[in-house]
Short mmCIF file of C-alpha atoms and ligand atoms in Angstrom, two decimals:
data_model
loop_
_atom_site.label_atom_id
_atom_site.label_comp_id
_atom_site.label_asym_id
_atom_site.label_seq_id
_atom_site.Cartn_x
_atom_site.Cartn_y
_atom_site.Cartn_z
CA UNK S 1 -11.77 31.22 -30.59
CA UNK S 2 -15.24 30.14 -30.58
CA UNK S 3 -17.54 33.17 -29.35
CA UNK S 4 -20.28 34.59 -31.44
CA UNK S 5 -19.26 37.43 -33.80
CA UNK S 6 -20.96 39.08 -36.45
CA UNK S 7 -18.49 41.48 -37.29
CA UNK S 8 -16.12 39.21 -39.37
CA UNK S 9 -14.47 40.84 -42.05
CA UNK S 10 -13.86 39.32 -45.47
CA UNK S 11 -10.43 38.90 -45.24
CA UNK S 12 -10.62 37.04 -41.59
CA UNK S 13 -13.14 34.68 -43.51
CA UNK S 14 -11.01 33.83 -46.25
CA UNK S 15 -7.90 33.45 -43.96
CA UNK S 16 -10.03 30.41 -42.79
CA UNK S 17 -11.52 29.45 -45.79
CA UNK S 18 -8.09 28.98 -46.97
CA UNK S 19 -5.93 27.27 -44.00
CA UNK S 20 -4.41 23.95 -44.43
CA UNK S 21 -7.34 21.30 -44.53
CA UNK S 22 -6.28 19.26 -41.85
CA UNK S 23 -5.95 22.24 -39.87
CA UNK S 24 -9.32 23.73 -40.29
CA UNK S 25 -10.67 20.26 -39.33
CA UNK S 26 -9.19 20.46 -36.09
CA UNK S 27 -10.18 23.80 -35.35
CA UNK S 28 -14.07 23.94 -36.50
CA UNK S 29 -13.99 20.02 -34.73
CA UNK S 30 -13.36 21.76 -31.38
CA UNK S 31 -15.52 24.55 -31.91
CA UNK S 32 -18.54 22.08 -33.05
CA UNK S 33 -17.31 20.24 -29.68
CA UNK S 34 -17.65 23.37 -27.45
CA UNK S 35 -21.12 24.21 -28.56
CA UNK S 36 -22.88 21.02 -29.80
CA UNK S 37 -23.04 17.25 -29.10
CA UNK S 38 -20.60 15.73 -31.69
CA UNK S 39 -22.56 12.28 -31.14
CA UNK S 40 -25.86 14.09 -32.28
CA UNK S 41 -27.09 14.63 -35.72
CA UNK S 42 -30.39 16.59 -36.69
CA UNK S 43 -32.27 14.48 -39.16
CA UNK S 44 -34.92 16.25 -41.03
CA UNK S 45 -37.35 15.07 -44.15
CA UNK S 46 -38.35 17.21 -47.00
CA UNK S 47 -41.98 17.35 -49.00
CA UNK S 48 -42.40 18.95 -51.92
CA UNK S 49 -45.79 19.76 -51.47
CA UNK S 50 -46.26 21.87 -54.45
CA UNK S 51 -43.94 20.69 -57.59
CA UNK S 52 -42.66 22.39 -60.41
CA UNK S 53 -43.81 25.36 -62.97
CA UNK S 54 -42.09 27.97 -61.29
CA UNK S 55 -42.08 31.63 -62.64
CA UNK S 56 -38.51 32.19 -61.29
CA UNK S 57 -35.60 31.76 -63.76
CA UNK S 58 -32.78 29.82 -61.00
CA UNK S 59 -30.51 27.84 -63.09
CA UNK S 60 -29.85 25.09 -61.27
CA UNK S 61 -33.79 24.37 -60.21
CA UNK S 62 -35.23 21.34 -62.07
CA UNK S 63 -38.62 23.37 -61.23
CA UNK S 64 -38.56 26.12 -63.05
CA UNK S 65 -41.56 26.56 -65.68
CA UNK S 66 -38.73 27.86 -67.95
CA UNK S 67 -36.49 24.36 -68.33
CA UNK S 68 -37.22 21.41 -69.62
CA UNK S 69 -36.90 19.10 -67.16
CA UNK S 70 -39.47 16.40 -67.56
CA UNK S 71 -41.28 17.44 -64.00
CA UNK S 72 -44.78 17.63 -64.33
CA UNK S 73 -46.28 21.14 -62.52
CA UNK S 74 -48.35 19.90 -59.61
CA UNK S 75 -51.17 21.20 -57.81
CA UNK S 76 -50.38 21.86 -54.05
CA UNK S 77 -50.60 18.74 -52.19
CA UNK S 78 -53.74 18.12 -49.77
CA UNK S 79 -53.22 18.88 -46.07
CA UNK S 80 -53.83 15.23 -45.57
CA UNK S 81 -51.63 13.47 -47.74
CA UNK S 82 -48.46 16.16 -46.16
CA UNK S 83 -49.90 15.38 -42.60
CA UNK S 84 -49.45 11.39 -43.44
CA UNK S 85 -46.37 12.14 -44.74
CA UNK S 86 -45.11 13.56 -41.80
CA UNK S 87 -46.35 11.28 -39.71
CA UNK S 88 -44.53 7.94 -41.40
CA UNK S 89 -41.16 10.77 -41.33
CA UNK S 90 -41.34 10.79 -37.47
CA UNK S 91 -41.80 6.95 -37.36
CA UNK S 92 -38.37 6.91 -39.17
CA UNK S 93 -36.75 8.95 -36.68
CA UNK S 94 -37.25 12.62 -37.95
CA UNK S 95 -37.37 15.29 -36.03
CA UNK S 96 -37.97 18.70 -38.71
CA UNK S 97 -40.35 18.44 -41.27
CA UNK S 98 -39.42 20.60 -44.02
CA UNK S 99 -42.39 21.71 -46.88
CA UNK S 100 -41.35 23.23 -49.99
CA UNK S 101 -43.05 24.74 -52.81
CA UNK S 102 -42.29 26.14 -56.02
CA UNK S 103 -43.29 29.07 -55.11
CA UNK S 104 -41.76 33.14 -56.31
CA UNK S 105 -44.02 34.21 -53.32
CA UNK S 106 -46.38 32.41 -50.85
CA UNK S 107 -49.85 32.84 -52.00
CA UNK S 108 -52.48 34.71 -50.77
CA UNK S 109 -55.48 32.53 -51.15
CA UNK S 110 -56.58 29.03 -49.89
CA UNK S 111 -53.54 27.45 -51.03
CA UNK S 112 -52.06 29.55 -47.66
CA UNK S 113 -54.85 28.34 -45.78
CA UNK S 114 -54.01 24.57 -46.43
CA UNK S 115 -50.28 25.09 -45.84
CA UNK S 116 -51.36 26.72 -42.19
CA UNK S 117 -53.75 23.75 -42.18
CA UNK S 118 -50.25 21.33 -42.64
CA UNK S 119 -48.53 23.60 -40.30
CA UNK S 120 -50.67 23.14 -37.67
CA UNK S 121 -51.03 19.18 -37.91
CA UNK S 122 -47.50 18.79 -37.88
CA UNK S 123 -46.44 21.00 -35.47
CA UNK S 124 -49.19 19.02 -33.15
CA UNK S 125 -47.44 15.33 -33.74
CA UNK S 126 -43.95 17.28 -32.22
CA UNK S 127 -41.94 17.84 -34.90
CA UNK S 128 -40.18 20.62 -35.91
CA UNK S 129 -42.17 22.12 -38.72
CA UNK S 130 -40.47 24.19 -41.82
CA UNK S 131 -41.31 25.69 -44.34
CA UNK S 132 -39.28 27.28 -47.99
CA UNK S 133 -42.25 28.96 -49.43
CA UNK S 134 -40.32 31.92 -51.81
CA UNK S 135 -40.92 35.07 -50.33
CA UNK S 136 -43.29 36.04 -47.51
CA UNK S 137 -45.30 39.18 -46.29
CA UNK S 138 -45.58 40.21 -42.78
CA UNK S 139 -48.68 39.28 -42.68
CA UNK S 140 -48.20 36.05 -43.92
CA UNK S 141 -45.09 35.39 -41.31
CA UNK S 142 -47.20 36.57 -38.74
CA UNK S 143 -50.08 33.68 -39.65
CA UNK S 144 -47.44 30.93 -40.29
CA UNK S 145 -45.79 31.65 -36.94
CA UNK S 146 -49.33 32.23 -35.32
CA UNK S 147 -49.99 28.73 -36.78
CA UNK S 148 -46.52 27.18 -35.00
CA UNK S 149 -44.44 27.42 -37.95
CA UNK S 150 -40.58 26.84 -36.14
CA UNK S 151 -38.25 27.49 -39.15
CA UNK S 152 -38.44 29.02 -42.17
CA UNK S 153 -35.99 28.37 -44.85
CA UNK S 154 -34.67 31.12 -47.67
CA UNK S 155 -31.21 30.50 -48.96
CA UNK S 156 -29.14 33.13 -50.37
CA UNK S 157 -27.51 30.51 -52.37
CA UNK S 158 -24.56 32.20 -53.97
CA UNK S 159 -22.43 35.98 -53.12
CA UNK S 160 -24.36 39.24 -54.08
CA UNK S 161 -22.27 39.35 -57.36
CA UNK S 162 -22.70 36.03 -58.79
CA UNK S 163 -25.97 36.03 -57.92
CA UNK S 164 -27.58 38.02 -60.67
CA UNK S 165 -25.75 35.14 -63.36
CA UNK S 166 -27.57 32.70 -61.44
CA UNK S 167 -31.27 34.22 -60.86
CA UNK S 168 -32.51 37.51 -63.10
CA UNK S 169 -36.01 37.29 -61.87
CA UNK S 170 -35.41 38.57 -58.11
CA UNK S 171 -32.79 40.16 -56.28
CA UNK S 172 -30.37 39.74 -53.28
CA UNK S 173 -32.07 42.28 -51.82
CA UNK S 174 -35.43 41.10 -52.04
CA UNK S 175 -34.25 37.53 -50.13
CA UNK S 176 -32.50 39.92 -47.34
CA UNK S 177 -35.74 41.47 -46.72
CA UNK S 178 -37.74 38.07 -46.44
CA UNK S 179 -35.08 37.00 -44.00
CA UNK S 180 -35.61 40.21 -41.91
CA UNK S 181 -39.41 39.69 -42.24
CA UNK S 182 -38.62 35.58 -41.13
CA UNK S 183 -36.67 36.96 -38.35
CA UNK S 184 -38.98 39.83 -36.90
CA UNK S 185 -41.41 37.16 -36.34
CA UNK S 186 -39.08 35.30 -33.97
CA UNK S 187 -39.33 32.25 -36.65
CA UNK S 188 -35.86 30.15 -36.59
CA UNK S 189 -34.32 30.98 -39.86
CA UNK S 190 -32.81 28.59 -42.30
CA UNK S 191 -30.51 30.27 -44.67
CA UNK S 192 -27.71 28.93 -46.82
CA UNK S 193 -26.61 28.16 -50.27
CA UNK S 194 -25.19 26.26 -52.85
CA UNK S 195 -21.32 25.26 -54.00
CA UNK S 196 -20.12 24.09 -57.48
CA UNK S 197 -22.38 26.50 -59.39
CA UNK S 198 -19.31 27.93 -61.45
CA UNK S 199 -18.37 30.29 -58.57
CA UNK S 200 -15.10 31.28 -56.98
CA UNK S 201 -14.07 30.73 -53.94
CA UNK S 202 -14.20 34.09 -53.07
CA UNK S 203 -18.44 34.07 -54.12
CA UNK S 204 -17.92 31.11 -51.01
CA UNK S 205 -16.53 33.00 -48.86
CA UNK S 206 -18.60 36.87 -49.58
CA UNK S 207 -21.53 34.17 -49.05
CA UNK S 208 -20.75 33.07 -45.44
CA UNK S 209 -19.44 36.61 -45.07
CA UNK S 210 -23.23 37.85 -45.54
CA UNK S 211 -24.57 35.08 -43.12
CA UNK S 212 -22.18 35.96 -40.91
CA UNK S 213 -22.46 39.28 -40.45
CA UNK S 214 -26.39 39.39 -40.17
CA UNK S 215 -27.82 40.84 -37.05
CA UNK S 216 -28.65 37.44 -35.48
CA UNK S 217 -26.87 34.17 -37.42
CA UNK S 218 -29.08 31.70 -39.10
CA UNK S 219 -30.06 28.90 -36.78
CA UNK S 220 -29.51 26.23 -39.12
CA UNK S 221 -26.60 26.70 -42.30
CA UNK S 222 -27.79 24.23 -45.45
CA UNK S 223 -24.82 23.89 -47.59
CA UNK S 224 -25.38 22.77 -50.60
CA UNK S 225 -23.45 20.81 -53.58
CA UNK S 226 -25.31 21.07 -57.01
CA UNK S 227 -27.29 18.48 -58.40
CA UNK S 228 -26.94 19.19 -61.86
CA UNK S 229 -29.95 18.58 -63.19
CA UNK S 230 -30.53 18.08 -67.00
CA UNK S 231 -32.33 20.43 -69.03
CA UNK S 232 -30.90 23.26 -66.38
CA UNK S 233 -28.63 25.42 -67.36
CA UNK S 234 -26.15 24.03 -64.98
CA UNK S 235 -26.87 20.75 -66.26
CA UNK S 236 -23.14 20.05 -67.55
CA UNK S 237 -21.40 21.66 -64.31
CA UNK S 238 -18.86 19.21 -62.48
CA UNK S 239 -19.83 17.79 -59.25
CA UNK S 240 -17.86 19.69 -56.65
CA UNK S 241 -15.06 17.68 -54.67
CA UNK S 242 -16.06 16.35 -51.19
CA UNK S 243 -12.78 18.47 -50.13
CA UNK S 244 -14.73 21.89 -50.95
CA UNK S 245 -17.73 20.77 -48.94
CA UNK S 246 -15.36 20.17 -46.23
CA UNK S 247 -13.84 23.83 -46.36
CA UNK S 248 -17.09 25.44 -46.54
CA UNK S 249 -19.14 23.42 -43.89
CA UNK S 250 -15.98 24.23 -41.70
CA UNK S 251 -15.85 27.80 -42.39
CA UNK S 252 -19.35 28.07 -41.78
CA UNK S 253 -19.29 25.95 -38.16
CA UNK S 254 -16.15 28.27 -37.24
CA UNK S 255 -18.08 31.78 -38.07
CA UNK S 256 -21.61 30.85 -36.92
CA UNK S 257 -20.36 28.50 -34.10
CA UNK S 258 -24.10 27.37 -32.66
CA UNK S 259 -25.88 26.80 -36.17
CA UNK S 260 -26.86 23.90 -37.31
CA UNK S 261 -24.72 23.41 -40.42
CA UNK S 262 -26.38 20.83 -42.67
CA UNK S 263 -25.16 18.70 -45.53
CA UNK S 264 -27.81 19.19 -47.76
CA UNK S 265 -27.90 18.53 -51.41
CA UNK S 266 -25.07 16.06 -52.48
CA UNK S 267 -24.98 13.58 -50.11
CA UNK S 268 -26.50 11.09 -52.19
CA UNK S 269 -23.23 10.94 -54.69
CA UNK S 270 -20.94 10.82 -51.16
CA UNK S 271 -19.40 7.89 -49.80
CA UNK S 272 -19.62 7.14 -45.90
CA UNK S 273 -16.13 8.08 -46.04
CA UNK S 274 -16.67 11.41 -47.34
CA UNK S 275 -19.52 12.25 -44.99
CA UNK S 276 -17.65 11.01 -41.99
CA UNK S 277 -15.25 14.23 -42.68
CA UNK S 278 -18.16 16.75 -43.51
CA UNK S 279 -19.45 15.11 -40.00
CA UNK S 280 -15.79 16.18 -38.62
CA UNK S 281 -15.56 19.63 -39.91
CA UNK S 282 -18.53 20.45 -38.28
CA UNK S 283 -22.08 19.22 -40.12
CA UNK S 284 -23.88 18.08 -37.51
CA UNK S 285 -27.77 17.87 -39.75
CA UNK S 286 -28.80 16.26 -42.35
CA UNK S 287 -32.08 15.15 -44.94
CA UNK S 288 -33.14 11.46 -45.02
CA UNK S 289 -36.00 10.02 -46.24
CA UNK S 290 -36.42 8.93 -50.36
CA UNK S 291 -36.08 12.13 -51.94
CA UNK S 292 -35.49 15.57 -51.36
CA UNK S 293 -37.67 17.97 -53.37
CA UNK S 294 -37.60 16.27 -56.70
CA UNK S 295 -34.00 14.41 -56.70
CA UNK S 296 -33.12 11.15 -54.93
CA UNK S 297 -32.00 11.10 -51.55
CA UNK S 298 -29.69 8.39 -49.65
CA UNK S 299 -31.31 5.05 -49.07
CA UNK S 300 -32.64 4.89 -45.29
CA UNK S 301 -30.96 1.88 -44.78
CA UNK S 302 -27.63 2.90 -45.35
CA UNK S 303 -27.88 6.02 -43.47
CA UNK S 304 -29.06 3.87 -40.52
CA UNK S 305 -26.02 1.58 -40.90
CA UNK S 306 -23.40 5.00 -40.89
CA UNK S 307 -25.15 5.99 -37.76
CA UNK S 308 -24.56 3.14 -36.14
CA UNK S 309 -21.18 2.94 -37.71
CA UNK S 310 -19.91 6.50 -36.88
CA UNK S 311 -21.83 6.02 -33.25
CA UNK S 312 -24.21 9.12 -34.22
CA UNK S 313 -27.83 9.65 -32.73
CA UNK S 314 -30.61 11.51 -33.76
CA UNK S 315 -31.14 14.93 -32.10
CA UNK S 316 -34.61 15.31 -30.15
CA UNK S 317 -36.78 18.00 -31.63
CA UNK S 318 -36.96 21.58 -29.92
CA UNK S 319 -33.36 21.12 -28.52
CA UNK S 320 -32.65 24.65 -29.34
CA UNK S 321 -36.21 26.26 -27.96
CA UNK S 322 -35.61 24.11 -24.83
CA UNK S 323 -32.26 24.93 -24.08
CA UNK S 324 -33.61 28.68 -24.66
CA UNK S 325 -36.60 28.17 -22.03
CA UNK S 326 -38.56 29.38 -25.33
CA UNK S 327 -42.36 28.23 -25.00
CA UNK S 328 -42.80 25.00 -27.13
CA UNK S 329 -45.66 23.79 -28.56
CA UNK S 330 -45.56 20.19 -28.20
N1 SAM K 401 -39.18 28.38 -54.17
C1 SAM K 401 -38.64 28.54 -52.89
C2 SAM K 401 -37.33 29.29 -52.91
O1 SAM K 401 -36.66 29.33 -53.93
O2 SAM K 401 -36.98 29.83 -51.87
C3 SAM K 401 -38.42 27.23 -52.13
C4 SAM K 401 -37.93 25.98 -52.84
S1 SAM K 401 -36.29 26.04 -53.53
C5 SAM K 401 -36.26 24.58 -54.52
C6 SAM K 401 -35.22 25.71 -52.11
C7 SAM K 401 -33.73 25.60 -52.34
O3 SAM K 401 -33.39 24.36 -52.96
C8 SAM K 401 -33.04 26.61 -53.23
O4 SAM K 401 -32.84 27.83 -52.60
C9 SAM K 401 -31.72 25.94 -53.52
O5 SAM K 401 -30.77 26.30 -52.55
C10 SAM K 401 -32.04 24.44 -53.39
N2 SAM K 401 -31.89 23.74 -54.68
C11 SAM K 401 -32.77 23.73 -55.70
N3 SAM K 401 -32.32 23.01 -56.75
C12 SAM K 401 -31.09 22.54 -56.38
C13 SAM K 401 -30.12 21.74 -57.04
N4 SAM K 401 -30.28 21.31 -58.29
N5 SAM K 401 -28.98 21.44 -56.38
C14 SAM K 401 -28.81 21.90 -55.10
N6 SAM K 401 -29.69 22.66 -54.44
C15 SAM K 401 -30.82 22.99 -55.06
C1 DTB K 402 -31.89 23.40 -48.89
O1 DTB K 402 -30.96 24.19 -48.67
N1 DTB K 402 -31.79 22.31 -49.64
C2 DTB K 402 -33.07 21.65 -49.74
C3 DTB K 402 -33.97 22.50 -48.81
N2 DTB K 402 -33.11 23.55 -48.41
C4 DTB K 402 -35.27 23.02 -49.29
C5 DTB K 402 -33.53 21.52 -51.15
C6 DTB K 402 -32.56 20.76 -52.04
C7 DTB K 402 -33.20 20.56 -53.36
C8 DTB K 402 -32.37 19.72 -54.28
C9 DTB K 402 -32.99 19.57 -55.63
C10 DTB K 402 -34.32 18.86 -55.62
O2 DTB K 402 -34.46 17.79 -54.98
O3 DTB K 402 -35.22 19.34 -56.31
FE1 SF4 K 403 -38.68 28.46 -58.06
FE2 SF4 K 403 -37.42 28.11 -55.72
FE3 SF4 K 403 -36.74 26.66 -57.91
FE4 SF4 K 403 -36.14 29.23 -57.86
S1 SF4 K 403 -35.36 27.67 -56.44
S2 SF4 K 403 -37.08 28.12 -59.58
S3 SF4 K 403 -37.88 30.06 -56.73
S4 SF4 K 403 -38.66 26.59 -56.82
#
């Protein structure tokens, strides 16, 4: 019930996807028990380190240069300022530091160099350090792993159908190959997407289909709900019911059994409650700190108190690499 497969088909998927709720629970809460430690949750922190005026055209990004948001386009960050940043993070109990920019592709001048620089600081204080930098050449994977980048995150967001309503100006094909680029550099990949985007069900499942079925799965799973943002085209979408988060963190933790699945975007509108039963069905990471790129996060204090009230603890950094006997750099 619980080995590793990348073969599913489709149909097996959605024959999940789709069994009684209470049901799938149970099942994907004994498959998260017979790889993971249910007590344990990942808690990771997110920097926008470069904000806003981004060529791409996604239409539920508040930092795209083609909406009007009301986010200013920033400059990247200094090394500095992301080092401090990471460094107040771990004090709160973090344990992956995750640096985004608004970025179509990583650059290839000294705004590289000063992410390496950030990559290199961080990784030094222990933490877990990842990156979501748009696309990447080898070369570049090469220095960002050289460097001691861990993860590297590049969602897929949506199925290969709906994704060309969603994003015109790249293709499924082109994230695929930045994944296989991620991967042949042995850096821990971080791929997942996004729910409540107008899809079907079926764009859910062809989604964790893809996932599933690459040739090693995604260490860590981010499932998103939309933040509608206004000015974005998705800004009038309906926020999706805690009951479809449920179904597809499940899904995921029952056909990618040793990722990290993490409630990502959304939390902030979700009672403890609500969390408690993405927690059950198999979410076992999460994003604290103020905000997460540009949107408000969940107040530190109250995640502290549903720690301590659904007896959770954060998971040490490097859990994976050590239980691997991979070199760490710590
Ligand atoms: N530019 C890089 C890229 O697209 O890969 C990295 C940053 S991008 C903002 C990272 C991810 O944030 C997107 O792939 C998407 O899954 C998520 N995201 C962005 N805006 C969102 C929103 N309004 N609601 C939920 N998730 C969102
Ligand atoms: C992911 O899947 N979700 C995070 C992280 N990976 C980079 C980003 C969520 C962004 C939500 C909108 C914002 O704050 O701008
Ligand atoms: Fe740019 Fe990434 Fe936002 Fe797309 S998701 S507009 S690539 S920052």
């Amino acid at each position: 019930m619980s080995e590793l497969r990348n073969d599913w088909t489709k149909e097996e998927i959605s024959e999940i996807y789709n069994r009684p709720l209470l049901e799938l629970m149970y099942q994907a809460a004994t498959v998260h028990r017979a790889h993971h430690n249910t007590g344990e949750v990942q808690v990771c922190t997110l920097l926008s380190i470069k904000t806003g005026g981004c060529p791409e055209d996604c239409a539920y990004c508040p930092q795209s240069a083609r909406y009007q948001t009301g986010l200013e386009a920033e400059k990247l960050m200094e090394p500095s300022t992301v080092i401090s940043a990471a460094a107040k993070a771990r004090a709160a109990g973090s344990t992956r530091f995750c640096m985004g920019a608004a970025w179509r592709d990583a650059r290839k001048n000294k705004d590289f160099e000063n992410v390496l620089t950030m990559v290199r600081g961080i990784t030094a204080m222990g933490m877990e350090v990842c990156c979501t930098l748009g696309m990447l050449t080898d070369e570049q994977a090469a220095q960002l792993k050289e460097a001691g980048l861990y993860a590297y995150n590049h969602n897929l967001d949506t199925s290969e159908d709906y994704y060309k309503d969603i994003i015109t100006t790249r293709s499924y094909e082109d994230r695929l190959q930045t994944l296989e680029t991620v991967r042949n550099h042995d850096i821990s990949v971080c791929c997942g997407g996004i729910i409540g985007m107008g899809e079907t069900h079926e764009d859910r499942i062809s989604l964790l289909h893809t996932l599933s079925t690459l040739p090693e799965h995604p260490e860590s799973v981010p499932v998103n709900a939309l933040i509608p943002v206004q000015g974005t085209p998705m800004e009038n979408m309906k926020r999706v019911s805690v009951w479809d988060m449920v179904r597809m963190i499940a899904t995921a933790r029952l056909t990618m059994p040793k990722a990290m699945v993490r409630l990502s975007a959304g939390r902030v509108h979700m009672s403890k409650e609500e969390q408690a039963l993405c927690f059950m069905a198999g979410a076992n990471s999460i994003f604290t700190g103020e905000k997460l790129l540009t949107t408000d996060n969940n107040d530190l204090g109250e995640d502290m108190e549903m720690f301590e009230l659904l007896g959770l603890k954060p998971r040490e950094s490097f859990k994976d690499a050590k239980e691997k006997h991979l070199p760490v750099t710590t």
